[in-house]
XYZ file of C-alpha atoms in Angstrom:
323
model
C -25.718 105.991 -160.504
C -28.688 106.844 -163.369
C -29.447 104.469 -165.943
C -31.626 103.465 -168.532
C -33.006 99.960 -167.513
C -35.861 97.380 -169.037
C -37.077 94.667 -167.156
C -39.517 93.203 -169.677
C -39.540 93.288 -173.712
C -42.227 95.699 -175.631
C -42.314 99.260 -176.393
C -40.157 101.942 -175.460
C -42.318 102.647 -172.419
C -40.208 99.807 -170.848
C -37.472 101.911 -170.659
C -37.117 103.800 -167.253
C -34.328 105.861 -165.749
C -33.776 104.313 -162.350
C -30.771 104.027 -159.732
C -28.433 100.972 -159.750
C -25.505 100.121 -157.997
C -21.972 101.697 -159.428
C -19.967 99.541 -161.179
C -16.177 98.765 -159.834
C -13.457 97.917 -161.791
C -12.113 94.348 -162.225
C -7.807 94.386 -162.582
C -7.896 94.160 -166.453
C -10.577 97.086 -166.514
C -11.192 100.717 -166.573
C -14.076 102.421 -165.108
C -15.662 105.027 -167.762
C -17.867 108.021 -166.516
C -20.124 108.408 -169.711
C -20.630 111.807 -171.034
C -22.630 110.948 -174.038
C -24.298 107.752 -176.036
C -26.603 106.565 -178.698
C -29.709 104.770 -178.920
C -29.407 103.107 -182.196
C -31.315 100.342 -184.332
C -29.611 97.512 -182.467
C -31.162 98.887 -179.103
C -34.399 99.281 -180.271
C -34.582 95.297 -181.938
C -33.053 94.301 -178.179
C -35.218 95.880 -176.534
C -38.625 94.745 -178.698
C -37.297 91.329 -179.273
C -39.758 91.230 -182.114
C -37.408 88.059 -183.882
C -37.616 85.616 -181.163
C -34.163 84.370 -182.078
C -32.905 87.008 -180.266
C -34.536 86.274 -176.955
C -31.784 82.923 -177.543
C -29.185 85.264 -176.505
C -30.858 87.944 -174.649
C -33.328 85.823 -172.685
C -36.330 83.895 -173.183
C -39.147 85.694 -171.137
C -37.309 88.952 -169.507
C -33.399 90.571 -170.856
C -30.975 88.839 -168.994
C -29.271 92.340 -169.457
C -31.029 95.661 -168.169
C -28.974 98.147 -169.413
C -29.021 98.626 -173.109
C -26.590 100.992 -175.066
C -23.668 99.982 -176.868
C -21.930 103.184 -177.959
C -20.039 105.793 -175.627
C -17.520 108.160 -175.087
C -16.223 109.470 -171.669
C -13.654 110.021 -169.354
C -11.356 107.155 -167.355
C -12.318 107.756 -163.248
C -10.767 104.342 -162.119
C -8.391 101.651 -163.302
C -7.640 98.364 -162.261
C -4.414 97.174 -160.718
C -3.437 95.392 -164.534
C -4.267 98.531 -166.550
C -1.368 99.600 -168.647
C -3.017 101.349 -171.761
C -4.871 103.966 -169.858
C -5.023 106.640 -167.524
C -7.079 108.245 -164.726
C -8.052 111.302 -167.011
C -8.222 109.768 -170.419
C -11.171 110.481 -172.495
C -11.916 107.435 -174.507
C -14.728 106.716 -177.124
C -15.823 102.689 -178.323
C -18.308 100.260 -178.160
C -19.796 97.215 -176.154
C -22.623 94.872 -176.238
C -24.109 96.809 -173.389
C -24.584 99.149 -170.466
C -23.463 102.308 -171.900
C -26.781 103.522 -171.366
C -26.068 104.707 -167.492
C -23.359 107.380 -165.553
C -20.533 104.352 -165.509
C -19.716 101.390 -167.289
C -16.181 99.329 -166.767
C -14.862 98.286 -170.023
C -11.463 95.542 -169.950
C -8.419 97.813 -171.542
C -8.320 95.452 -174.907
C -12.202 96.118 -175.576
C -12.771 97.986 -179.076
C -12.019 101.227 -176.586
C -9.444 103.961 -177.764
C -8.441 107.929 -176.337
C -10.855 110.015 -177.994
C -9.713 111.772 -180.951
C -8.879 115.277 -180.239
C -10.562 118.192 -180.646
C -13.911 116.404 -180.836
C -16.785 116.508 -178.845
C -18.219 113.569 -176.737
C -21.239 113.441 -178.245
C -19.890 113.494 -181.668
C -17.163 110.653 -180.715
C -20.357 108.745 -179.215
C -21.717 108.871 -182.733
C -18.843 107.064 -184.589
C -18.470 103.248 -184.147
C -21.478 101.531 -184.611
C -22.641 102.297 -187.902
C -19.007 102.693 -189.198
C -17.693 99.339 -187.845
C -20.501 97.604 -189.362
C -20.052 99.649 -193.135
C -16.219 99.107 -192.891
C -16.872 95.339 -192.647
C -18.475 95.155 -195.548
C -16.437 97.502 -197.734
C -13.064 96.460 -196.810
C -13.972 92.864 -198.214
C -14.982 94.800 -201.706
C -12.184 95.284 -203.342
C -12.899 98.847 -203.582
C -10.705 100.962 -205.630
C -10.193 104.216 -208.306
C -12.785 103.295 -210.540
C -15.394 100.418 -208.806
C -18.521 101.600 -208.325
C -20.192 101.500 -204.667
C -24.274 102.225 -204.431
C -25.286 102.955 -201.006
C -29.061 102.244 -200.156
C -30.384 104.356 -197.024
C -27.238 106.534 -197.305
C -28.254 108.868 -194.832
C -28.956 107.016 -191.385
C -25.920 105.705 -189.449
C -24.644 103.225 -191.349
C -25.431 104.569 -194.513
C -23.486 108.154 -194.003
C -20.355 105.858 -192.479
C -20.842 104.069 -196.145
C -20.151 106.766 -198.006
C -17.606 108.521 -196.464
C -15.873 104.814 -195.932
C -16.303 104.356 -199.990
C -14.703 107.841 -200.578
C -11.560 106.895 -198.727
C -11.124 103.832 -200.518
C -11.645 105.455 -203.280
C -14.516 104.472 -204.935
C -17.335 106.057 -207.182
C -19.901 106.729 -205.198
C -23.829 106.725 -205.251
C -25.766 107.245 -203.081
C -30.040 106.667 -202.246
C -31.768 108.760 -199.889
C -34.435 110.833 -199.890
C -34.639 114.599 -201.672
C -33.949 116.472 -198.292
C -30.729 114.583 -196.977
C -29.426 114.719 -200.863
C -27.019 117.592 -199.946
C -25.976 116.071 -196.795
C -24.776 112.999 -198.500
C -22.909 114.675 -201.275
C -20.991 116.859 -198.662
C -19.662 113.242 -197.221
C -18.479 112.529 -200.533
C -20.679 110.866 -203.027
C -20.099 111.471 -206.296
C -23.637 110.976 -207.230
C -27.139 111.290 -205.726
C -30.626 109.299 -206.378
C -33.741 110.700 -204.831
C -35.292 107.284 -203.978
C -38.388 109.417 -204.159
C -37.870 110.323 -207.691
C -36.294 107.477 -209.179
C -35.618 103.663 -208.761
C -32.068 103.075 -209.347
C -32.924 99.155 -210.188
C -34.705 100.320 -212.870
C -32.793 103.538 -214.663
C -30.217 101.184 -216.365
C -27.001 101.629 -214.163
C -24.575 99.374 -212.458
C -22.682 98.855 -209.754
C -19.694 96.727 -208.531
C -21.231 97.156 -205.001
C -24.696 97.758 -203.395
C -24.764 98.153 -200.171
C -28.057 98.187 -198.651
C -27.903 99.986 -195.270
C -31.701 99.435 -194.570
C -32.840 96.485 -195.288
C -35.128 97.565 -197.521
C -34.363 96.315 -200.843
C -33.493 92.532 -201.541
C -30.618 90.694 -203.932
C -33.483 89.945 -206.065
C -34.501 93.312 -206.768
C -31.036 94.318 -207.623
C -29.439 91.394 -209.432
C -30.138 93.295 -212.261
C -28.679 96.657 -211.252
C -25.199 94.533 -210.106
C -22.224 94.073 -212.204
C -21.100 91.087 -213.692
C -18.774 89.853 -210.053
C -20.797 92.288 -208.253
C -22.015 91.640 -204.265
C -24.943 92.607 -203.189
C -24.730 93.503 -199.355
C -27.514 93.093 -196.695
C -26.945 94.692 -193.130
C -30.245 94.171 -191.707
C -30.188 91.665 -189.191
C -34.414 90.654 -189.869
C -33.282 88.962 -192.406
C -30.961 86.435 -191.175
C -33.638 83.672 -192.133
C -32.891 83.695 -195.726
C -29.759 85.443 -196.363
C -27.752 82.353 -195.844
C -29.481 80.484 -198.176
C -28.616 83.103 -200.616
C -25.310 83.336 -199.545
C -24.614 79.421 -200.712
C -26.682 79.263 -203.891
C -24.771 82.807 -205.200
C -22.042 80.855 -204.260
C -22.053 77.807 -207.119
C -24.514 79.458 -208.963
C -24.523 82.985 -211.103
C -21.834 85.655 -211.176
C -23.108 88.123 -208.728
C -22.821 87.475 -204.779
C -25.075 87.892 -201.706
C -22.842 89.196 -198.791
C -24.277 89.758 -195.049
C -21.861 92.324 -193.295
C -21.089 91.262 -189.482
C -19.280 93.641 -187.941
C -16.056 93.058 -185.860
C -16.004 95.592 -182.868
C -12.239 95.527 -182.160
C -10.200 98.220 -180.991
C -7.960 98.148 -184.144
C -11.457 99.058 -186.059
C -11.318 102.075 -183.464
C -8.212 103.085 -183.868
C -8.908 102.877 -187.262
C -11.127 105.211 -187.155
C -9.458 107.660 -184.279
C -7.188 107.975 -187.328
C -9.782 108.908 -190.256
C -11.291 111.421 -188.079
C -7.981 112.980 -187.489
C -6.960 113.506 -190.554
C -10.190 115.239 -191.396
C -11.434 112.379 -193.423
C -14.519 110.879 -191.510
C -17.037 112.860 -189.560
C -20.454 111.902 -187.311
C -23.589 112.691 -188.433
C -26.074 113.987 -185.789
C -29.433 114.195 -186.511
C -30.565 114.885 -182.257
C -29.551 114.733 -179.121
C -31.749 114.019 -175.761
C -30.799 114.324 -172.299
C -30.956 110.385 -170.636
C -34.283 111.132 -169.164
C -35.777 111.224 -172.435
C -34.309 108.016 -174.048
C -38.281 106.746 -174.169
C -38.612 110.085 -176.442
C -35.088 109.419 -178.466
C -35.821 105.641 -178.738
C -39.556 106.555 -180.294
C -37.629 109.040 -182.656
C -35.342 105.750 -184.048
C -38.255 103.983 -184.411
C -39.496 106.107 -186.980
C -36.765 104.898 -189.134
C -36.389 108.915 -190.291
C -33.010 109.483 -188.507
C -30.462 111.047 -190.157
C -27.437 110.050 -188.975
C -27.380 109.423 -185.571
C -29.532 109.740 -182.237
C -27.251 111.014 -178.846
C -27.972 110.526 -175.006
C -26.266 113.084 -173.199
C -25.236 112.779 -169.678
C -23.051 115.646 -169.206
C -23.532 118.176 -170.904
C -21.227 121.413 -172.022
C -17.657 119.609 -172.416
C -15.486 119.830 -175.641
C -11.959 119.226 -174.507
């Protein structure tokens, strides 16, 4: 089968499409054929290994792992002899850590897998978990509600667009921080209000918030303590800066009224289904901003890297199919 492997960190010019051996189903697992993917910022920061923390996990001179990718949707070709929850036929959408960027991939039947929700495409269900997983575990633990107030930073890549759509359902007010082109985009998800970040700082025009949410990484708890509510949480998603955010994360804790949060997200398939059900009922969408066959993931993954996305990035292995 194709996939995308790396053999050594660096630049995306370590990626390279190559042929590997097919996986085969364990008892407990399902074997997926992948019609579409993502390359996303997680990918990218595995595959540079720029914070040498990571290389802890992921290996200390070369990737223990070779096959990045960690969102998919596809169709079930094989089962094991255990498999109860699905079918020879299914078409499924979910995450793992990796190898969803090649033609197969065996998930076990309790991963954070699900049928794909119908009448979407496989690219579009290959857009949905990661950046929504990771904004739903940080909203669901703010208390949002009719009348809190929810500022998304970067509301326009992956995370940020799950953000504000997440914030609508629960029913918050809404504000969102992007840039002057995407500020239509973000309204049509639901915000109720829109900053160009090019235009104005929103730590300094006077407002606050219950929540900021900071889908970037590219503010900081000290430049909007100010713009926070007394009780408010400040929320930091950006894995570079696990160094400190701990440390801010104790001292908000005894000392001040305002709270540093950093959002870990819990791939489970309850999150999945979770979201199987939003898009159903025509309350959560994915945002595409391209899509690249797998030969061109060096081209895709140089596109991410830009940090100019909007929305999402796709891999598409086959190609024409909207069940």
């Amino acid at each position: 089968m194709r996939a995308v492997v790396f053999r050594e960190y660096g630049s995306p010019d370590v990626l390279h499409v190559e042929e590997v051996e097919r996986p085969i189903p364990k008892e407990s697992e399902v074997l997926i054929k992948v019609h579409a993917t993502t390359v996303n910022r997680t990918d990218c920061g595995l595959r540079g290994a720029e914070i040498f923390i990571t290389r802890l996990f992921t290996g200390l001179l070369r990737p223990k792992r070779k096959i990045l990718g960690m969102e998919l949707a596809g169709e079930v070709v094989g089962i094991g002899t255990a498999v109860t929850t699905f079918a020879v036929g299914d078409y499924v959408f979910g995450m793992t850590g990796f190898g969803a960027h090649a033609e197969f991939i065996c998930l076990d039947e309790s991963a954070a897998l699900a049928k794909k929700p119908a009448g979407m495409a496989f690219d579009e269900a290959a857009a949905v978990c990661d950046g929504a997983i990771l904004a739903l575990a940080g909203l669901q633990h703010a208390d949002l509600r009719n009348g809190r107030s929810v500022l998304v930073y970067g509301a326009s890549g992956s995370i940020g667009t799950a953000a504000v759509q997440l914030a609508r359902y629960f029913d918050a007010d809404v504000t969102a921080v992007c840039n002057s082109k995407n500020l239509e985009l973000v309204r049509s998800l639901g915000a109720d209000h829109a900053i160009d970040y090019m235009q104005e700082d929103f730590t300094k025009n006077g407002q606050t918030y219950d929540v900021i949410f900071d889908a970037v990484g590219k503010h900081s708890f000290r430049r909007c303590r100010r713009s926070l509510k007394s009780g408010g949480i400040y929320m930091e998603t950006d894995p570079g800066f696990l160094w400190h955010v701990p440390l801010l994360i104790l001292l908000t804790r005894w000392v001040g009224n305002k709270k540093v949060m950093l959002v870990l997200p819990k791939y489970t398939k309850a999150n999945v289904l979770f979201l199987k059900d939003l898009i159903e009922a025509g309350k959560y969408r994915a945002v595409i901003d391209r899509s690249y066959p797998l030969e061109d993931v060096v081209e895709a993954t140089r596109y991410v890297e830009t940090e100019q996305k909007i929305g999402n990035v796709v891999l598409t292995l086959v190609v024409g199919r909207v069940p």
